[in-house]
Coordinates of C-alpha atoms in Angstrom, one line a residue:
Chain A
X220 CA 0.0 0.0 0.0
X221 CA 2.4 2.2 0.6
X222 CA 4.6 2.2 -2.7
X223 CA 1.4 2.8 -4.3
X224 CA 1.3 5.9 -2.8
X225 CA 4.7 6.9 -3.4
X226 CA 3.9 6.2 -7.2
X227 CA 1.1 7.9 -7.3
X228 CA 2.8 11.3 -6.2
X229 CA 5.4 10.8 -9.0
X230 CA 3.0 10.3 -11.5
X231 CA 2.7 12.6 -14.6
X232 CA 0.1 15.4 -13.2
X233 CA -3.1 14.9 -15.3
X234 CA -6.4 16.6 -15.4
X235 CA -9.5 14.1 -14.8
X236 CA -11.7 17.3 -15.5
X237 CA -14.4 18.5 -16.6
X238 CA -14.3 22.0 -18.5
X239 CA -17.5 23.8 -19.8
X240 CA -18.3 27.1 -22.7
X241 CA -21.2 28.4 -23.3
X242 CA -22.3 30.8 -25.4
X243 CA -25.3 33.4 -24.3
X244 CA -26.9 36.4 -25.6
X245 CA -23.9 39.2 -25.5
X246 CA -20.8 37.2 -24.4
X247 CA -19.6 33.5 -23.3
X248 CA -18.8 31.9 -19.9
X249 CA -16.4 29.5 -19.5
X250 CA -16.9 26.8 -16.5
X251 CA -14.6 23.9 -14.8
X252 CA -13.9 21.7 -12.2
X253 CA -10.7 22.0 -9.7
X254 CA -9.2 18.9 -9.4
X255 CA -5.9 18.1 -10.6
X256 CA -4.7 14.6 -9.8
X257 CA -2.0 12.2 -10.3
X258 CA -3.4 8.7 -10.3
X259 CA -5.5 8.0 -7.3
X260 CA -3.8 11.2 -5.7
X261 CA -5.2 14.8 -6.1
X262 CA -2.5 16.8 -6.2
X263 CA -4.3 20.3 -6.3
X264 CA -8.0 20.2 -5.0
X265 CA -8.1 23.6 -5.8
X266 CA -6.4 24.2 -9.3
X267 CA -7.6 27.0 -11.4
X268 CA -8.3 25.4 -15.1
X269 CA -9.6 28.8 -16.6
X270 CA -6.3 30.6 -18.1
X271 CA -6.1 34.2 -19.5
X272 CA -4.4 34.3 -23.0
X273 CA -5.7 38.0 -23.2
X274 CA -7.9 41.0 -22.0
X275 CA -10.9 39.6 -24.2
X276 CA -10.1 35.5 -24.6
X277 CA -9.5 32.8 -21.9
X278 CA -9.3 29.1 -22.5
X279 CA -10.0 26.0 -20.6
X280 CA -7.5 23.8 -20.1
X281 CA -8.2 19.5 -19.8
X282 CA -6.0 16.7 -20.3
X283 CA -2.1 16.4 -19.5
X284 CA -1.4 19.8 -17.0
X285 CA 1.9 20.3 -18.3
X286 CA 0.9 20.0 -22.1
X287 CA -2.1 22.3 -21.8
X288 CA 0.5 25.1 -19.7
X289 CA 2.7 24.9 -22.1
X290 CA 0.6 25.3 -25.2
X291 CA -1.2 28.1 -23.6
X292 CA 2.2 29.6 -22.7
X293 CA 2.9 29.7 -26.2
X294 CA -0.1 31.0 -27.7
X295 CA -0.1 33.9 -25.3
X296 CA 3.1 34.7 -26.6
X297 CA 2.3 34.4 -30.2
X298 CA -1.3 36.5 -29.4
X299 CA 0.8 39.5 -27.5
X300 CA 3.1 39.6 -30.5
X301 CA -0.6 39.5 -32.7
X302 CA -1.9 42.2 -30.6
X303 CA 1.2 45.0 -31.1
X304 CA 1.6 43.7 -34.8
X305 CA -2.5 44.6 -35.6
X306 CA -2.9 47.9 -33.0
X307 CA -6.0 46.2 -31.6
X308 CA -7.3 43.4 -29.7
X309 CA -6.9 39.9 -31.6
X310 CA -10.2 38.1 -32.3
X311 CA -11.1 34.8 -30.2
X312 CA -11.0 33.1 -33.6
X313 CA -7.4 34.2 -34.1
X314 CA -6.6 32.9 -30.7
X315 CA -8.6 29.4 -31.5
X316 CA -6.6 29.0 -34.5
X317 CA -3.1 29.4 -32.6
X318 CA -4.5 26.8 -30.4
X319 CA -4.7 24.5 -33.0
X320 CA -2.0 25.1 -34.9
X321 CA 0.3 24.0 -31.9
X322 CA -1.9 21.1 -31.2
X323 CA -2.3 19.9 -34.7
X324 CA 1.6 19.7 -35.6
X325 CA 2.2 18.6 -31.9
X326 CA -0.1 15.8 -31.8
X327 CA 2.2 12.6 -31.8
X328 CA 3.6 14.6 -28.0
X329 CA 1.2 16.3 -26.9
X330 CA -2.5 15.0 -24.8
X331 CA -4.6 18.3 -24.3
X332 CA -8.0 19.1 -25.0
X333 CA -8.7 22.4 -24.6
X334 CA -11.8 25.0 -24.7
X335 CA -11.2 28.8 -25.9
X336 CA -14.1 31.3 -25.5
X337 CA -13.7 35.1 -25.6
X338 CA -15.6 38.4 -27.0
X339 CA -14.7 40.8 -29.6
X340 CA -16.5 43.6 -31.5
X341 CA -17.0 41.7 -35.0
X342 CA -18.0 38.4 -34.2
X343 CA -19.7 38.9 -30.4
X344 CA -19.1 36.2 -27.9
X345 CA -17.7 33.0 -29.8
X346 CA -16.8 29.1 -28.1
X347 CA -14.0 27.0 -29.9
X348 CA -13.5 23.7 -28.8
X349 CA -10.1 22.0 -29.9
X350 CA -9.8 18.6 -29.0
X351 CA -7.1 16.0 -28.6
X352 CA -6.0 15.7 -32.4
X353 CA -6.3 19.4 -33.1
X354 CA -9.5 19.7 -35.0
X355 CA -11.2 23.3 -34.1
X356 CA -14.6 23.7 -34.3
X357 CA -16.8 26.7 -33.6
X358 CA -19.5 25.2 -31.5
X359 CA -22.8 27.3 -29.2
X360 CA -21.3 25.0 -26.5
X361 CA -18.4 22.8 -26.0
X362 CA -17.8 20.3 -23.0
X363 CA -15.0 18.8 -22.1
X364 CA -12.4 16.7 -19.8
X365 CA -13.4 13.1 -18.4
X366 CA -16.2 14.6 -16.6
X367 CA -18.0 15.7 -19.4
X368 CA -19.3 12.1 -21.0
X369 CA -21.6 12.7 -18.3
X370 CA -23.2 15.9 -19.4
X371 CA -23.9 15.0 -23.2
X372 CA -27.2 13.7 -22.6
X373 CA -28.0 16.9 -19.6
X374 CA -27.0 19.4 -22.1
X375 CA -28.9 18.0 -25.2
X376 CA -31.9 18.5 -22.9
X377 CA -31.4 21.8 -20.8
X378 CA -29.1 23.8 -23.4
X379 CA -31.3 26.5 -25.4
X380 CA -30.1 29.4 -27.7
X381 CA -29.9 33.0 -27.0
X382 CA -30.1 31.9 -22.5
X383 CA -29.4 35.7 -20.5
X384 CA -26.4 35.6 -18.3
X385 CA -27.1 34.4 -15.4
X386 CA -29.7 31.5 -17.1
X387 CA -26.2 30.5 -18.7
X388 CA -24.1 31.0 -15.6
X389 CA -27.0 28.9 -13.6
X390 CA -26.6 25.6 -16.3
X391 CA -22.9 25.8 -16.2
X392 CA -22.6 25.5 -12.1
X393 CA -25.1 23.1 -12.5
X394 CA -23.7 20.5 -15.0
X395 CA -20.5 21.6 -13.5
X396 CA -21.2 20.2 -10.4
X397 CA -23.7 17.2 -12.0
X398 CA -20.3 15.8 -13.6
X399 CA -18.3 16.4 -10.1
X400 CA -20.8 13.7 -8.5
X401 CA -20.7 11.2 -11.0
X402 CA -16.4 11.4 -12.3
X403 CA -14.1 10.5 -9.8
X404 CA -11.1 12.6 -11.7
X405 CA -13.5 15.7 -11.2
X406 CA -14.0 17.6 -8.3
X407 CA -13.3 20.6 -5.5
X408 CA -15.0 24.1 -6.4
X409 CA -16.6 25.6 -9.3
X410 CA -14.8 28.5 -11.0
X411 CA -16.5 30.0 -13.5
X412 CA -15.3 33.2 -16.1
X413 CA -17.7 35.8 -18.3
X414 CA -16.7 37.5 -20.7
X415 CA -18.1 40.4 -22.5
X416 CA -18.5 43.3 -24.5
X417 CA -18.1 45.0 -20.6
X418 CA -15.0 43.0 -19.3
X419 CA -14.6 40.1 -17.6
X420 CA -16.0 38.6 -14.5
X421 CA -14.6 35.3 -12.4
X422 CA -16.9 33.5 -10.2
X423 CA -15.9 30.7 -7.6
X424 CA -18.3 28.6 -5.9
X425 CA -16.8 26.2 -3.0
X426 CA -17.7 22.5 -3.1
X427 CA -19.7 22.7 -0.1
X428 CA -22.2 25.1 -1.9
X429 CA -22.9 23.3 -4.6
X430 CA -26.5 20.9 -5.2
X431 CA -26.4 17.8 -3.8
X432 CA -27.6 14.7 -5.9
X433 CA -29.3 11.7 -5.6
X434 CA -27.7 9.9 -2.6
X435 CA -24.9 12.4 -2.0
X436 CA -24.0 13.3 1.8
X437 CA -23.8 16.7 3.0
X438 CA -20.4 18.0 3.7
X439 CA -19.1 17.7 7.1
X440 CA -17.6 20.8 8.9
X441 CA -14.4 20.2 10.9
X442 CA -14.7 19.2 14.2
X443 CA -13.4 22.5 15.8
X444 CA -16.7 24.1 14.0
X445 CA -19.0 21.7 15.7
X446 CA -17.6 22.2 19.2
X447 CA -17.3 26.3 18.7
X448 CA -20.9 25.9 17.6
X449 CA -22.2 24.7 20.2
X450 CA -21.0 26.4 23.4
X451 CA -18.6 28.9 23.8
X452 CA -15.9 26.8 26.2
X453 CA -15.4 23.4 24.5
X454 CA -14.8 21.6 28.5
X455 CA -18.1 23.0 29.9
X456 CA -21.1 21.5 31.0
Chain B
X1396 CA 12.6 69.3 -56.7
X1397 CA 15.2 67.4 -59.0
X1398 CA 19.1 68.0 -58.7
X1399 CA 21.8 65.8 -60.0
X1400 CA 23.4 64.1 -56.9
X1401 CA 26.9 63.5 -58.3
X1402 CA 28.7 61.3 -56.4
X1403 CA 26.0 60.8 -53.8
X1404 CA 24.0 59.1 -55.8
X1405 CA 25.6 55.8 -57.0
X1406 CA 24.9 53.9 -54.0
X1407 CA 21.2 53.2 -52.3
X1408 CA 23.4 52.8 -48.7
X1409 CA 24.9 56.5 -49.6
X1410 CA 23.0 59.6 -48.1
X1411 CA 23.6 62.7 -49.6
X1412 CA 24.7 65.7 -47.6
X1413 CA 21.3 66.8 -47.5
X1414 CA 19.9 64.1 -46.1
X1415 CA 18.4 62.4 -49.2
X1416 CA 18.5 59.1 -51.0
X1417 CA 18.9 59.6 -54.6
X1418 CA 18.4 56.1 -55.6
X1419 CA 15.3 56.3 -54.1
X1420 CA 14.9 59.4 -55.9
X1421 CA 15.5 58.4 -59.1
X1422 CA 13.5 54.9 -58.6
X1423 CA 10.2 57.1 -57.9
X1424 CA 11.1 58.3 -61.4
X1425 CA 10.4 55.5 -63.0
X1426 CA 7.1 55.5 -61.6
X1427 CA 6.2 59.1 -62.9
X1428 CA 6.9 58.3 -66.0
X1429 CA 4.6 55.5 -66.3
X1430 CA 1.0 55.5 -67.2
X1431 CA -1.7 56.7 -64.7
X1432 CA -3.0 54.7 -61.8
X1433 CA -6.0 55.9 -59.9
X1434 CA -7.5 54.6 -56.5
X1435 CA -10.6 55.8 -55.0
X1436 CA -12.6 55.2 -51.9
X1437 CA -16.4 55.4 -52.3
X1438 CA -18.8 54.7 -49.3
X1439 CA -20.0 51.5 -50.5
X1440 CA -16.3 50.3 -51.7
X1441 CA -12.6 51.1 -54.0
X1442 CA -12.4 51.6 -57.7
X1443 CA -8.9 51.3 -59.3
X1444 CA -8.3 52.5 -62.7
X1445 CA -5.2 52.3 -64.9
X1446 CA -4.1 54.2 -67.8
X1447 CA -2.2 51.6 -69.7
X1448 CA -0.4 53.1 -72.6
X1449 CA -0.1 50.1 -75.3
X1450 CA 3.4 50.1 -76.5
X1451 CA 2.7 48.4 -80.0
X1452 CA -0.5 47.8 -82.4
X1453 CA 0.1 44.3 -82.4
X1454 CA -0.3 43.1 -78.6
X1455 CA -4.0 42.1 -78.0
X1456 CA -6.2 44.1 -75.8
X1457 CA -6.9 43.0 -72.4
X1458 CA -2.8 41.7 -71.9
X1459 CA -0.3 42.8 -69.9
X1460 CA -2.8 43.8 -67.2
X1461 CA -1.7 46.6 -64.6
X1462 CA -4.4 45.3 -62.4
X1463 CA -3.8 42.0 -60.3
X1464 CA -5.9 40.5 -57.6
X1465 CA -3.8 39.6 -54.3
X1466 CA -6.6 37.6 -52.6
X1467 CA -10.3 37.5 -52.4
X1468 CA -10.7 40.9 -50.7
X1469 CA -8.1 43.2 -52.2
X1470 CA -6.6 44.3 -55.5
X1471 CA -3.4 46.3 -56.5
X1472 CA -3.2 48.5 -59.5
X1473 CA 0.7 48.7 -60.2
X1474 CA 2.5 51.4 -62.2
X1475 CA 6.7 51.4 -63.0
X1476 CA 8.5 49.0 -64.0
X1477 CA 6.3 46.0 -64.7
X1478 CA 8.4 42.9 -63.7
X1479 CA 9.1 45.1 -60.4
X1480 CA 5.4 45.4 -60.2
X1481 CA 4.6 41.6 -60.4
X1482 CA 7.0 40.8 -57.9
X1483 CA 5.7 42.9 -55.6
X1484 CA 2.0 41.8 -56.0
X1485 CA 3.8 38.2 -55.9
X1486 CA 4.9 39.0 -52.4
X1487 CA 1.4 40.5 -51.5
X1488 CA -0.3 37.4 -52.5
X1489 CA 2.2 35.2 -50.5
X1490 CA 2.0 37.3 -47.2
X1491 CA -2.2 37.1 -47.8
X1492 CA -2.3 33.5 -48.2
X1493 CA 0.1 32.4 -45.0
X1494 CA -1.7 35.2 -42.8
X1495 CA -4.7 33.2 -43.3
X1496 CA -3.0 29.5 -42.6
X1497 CA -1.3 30.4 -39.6
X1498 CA -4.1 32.9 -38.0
X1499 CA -7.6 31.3 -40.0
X1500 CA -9.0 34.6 -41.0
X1501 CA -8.5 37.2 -44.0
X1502 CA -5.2 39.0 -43.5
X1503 CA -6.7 42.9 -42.6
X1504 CA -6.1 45.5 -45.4
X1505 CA -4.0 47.5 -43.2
X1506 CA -1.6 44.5 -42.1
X1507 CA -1.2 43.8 -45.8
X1508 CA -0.3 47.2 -46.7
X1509 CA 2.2 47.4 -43.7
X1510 CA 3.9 44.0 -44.8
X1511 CA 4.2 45.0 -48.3
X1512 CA 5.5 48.5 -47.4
X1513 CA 8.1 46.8 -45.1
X1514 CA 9.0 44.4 -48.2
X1515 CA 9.3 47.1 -50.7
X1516 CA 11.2 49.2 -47.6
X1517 CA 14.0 46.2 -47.3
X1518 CA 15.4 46.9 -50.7
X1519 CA 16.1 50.5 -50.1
X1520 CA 18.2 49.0 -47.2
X1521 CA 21.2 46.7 -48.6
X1522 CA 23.6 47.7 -51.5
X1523 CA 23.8 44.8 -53.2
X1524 CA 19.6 45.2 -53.6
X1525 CA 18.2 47.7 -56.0
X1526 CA 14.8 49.6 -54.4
X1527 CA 12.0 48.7 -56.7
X1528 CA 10.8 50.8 -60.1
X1529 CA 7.1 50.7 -59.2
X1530 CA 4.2 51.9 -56.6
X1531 CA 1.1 50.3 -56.0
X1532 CA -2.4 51.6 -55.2
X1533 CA -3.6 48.8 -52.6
X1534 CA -7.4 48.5 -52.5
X1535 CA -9.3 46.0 -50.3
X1536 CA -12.7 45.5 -48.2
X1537 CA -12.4 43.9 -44.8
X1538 CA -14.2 43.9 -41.7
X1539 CA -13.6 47.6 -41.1
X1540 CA -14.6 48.3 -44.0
X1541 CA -13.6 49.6 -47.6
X1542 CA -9.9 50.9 -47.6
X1543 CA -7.2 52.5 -49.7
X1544 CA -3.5 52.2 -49.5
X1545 CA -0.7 53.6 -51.7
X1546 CA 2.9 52.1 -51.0
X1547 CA 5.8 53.9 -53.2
X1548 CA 9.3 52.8 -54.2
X1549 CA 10.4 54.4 -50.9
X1550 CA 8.4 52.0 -49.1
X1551 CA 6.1 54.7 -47.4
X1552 CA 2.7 53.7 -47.1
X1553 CA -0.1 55.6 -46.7
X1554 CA -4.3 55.3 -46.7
X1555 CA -6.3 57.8 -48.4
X1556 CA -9.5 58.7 -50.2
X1557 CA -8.1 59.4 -53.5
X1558 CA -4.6 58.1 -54.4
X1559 CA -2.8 58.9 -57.8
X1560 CA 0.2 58.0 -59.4
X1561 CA 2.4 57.9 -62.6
X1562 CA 2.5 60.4 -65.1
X1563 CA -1.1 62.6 -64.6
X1564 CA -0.7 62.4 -61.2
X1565 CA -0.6 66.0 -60.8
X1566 CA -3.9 66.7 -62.7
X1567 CA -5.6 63.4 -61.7
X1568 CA -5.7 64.6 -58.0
X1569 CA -7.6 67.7 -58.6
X1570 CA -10.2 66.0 -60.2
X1571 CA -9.9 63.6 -57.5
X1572 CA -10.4 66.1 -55.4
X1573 CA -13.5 67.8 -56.4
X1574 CA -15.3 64.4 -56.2
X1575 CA -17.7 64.2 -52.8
X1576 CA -16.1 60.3 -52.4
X1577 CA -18.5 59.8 -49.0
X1578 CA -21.8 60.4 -51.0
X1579 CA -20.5 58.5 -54.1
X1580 CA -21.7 54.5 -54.8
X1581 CA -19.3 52.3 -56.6
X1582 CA -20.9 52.6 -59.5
X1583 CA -21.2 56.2 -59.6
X1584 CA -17.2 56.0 -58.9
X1585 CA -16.6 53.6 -62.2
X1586 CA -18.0 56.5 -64.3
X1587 CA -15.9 59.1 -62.4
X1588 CA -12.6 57.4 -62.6
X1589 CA -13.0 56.6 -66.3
X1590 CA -13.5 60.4 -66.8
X1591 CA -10.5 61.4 -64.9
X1592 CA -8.1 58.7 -66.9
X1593 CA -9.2 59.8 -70.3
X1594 CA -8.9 63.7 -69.0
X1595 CA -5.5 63.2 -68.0
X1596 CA -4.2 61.4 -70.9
X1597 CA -2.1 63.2 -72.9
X1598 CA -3.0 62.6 -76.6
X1599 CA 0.0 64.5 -77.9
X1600 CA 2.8 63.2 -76.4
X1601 CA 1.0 59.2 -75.9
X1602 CA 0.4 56.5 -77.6
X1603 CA -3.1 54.9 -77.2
X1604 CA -3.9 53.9 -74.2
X1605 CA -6.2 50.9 -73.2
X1606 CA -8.4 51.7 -70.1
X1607 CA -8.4 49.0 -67.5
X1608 CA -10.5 49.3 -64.3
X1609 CA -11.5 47.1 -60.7
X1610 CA -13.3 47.3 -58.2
X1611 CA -14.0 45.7 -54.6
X1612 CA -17.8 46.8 -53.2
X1613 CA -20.9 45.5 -51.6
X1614 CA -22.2 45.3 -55.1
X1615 CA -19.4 42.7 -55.9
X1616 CA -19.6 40.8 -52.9
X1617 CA -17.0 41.9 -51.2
X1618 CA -14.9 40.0 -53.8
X1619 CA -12.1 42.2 -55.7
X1620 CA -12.7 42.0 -59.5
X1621 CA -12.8 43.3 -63.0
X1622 CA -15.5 46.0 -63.1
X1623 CA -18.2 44.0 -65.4
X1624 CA -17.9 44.5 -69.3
X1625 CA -21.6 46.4 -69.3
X1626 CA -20.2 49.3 -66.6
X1627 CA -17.0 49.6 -68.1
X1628 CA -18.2 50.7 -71.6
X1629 CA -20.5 52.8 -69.7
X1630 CA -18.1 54.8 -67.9
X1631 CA -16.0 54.7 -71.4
X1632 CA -18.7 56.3 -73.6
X1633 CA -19.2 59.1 -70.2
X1634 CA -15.9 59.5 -70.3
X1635 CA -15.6 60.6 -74.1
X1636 CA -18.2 62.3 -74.1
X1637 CA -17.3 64.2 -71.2
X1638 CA -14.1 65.3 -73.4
X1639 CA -15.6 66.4 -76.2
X1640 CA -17.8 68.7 -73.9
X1641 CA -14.6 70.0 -72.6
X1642 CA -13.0 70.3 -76.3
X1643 CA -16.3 72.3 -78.0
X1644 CA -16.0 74.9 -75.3

């Protein structure tokens, strides 16, 4: 038992995941999980999967950690270089396309899927998913990560076009936290990102606030909550 | 302003005490001497019209055209020396096409006239280079709209309203000038450009010229192409008539 644990911590870092964007009327909001682990070990229960490439595009990030750093690395690079060549912001397709590039002529080394989602002022709020071979396709909603084989048949139900913002923020905290319950390589907090023709807003919603499911048990507070709870001197009658 | 440069003037890496270039100089030349190229910006899209001068009887109308397309969007009418022109355009069409493999949209008007400015700037640069013979008018219609761009043998680049080169150039851009290009259609822009080509040619000291025009609007789809056969005689007939007005007074 206890080499396996040993092993576990040396284990490549991967991301069980799930990773969420949707579109909505005037922008996009981008949704995931926070669990990175490493084998049966969860190396960071907190991990932030949403990544900034620039003011106006984010991307979320699933599969190996490493790979997915170091293709976003590289893309913000390329997109800051973009940005002083053009005078202007770049576009979320421009950004999607970078993605691919690197994950199309990479694909034999690298295992990342990855979401982008982003606004600007010609095309409005736009979702890009670019999965594992480096196909990119514009989608109204893209799901992703091992979590998200469970969400497939939730979101050909509850997804509609043209949702407001906070209908859209609602279903992705939702299916968010459906895929948590059900995917053992998904879990922690919900962090969620909107972006629009205003800015950008994050969102972060901690495990213990989340809907429970069928047969789910509520969380437990530590111990030293119960006793302060109760009576001011923890030794008193 | 023309001045002999002796002895500053045999090198494009030599500056003259004045501060000036005379290759450069002397390689706008051969642009002024060439036949007319007109650019215009209307509100709906860009005309481009050419003065090409036909050097003998025999060559059949409609070759050597002045006018090339460099990708869906844009057009460049070229004037100078004509195998300088083509590379140039060459160039334009190869920075186009791998803007949009590597970055999966239209290259924008204004990064293509920047990256053929810089092209055409990197021969002024190295002596054993020669700065190129010819200027373009760069026309295109992305998504911000309908713009104009003139890059010269210097490799300054500008955007206008009205651009002008070669030998009316002068003349061309006061009737360029007196146009009200915000208010104007495409169409309406055809006719005026044809008018201001066939008033600026020079019958006495010319040869013939063959008029050759393009255009990139709303009415062409956004697509950059020849202005079609039924316009074009159109704004020919205007245009001679519009002479003879001028020649009975």
């Amino acid at each position: 038992m206890d080499r396996d644990a040993t092993a576990d911590v040396n284990a490549p870092h991967s991301m069980g995941t799930t990773i969420i964007g949707v579109t909505y009327n005037g922008g996009v909001i981008l949704g995931a999980d926070s669990r990175t682990s490493t084998g049966l070990y969860v190396a960071n229960r907190a991990s932030d999967k949403i990544t900034q490439l620039t003011d106006n595009v984010y991307i979320c990030r699933s599969g190996s950690a490493a790979d997915s750093q170091i293709v976003s690395d590289y893309v913000r690079y390329f997109l800051h270089q973009h940005t002083i060549q053009l005078g202007q912001p770049a576009t979320v397709k421009v950004a999607a396309n970078l993605v691919r590039l690197l994950s199309y002529n990479n694909k034999n080394m690298l295992q990342t899927g990855i979401i982008v989602g982003g606004w600007d002022k010609y095309e409005g709020g736009k979702i890009y998913g670019i999965p594992l071979g480096g196909t990119i396709l514009e989608q109204p909603f893209a799901i992703g990560g091992s979590g998200s084989s469970y969400l497939y048949g939730f979101f050909d139900q509850a997804w509609k076009e043209g949702m407001t913002k906070d209908e859209a923020e609602q279903l992705v905290v939702k299916a968010v936290s459906l895929a948590i319950a059900r995917d053992g390589a998904s879990g922690g907090v919900v962090r969620t990102v909107t972006i629009n023709s205003e800015g950008v807003t994050r969102n972060f919603y901690p495990g213990d606030q989340l809907p429970l499911w069928h047969e789910e048990v509520e969380a437990h507070n530590s111990l030293l909550d119960i006793l302060n709870a109760s009576s001011p001197e923890p030794m008193s009658t | 302003m023309s001045s002999i440069g002796t002895g500053y003037d045999l090198s494009v890496t030599t500056f003259s005490p004045d501060g000036r270039v005379f290759q450069i100089e002397y390689a706008a030349k051969a642009v002024d001497n060439s036949g007319t190229v007109v650019g215009i910006k209307c509100k709906d899209g860009i005309v481009i019209g050419v003065e090409k001068l036909i050097a003998s009887k025999m060559m059949l109308p409609g070759s050597n055209r002045r006018i090339h397309s460099v990708h869906r969007h844009s057009g460049m009418g070229v004037a100078g020396l004509a195998a300088d022109g083509r590379q140039i355009v060459a160039r334009a069409k190869s920075e186009a096409h791998n803007y949009e493999s590597t970055y999966g949209e239209p290259i924008p008007i204004k990064e293509l006239a920047d990256r053929v400015a810089s092209y055409v700037h990197l021969c002024t640069l190295y002596w054993w280079l020669r700065p190129f013979g010819s200027g373009v008018i760069l026309g295109g219609y992305d998504r911000d709209g309908p713009q104009l761009y003139m890059v010269e043998p210097s490799g300054v680049s500008y955007r206008y309203f009205g651009a002008a080169i070669g030998k009316g150039r002068q003349a061309a851009k006061t009737e360029i000038e007196k146009l009200k290009l915000s208010e104007m259609t495409c169409r309406q822009g055809v006719i005026e450009v044809a008018k201001i080509i066939y008033g600026v040619h020079d019958e006495a000291k010319d040869k013939t010229f063959e008029l050759e025009m393009s255009w990139v609007c709303d009415e062409s789809n956004r697509q950059h192409q020849k202005v079609p056969e039924a316009l074009l005689e159109e704004a020919k007939a205007a245009a001679k008539a519009a002479l003879e007005e001028m020649d009975a007074d």
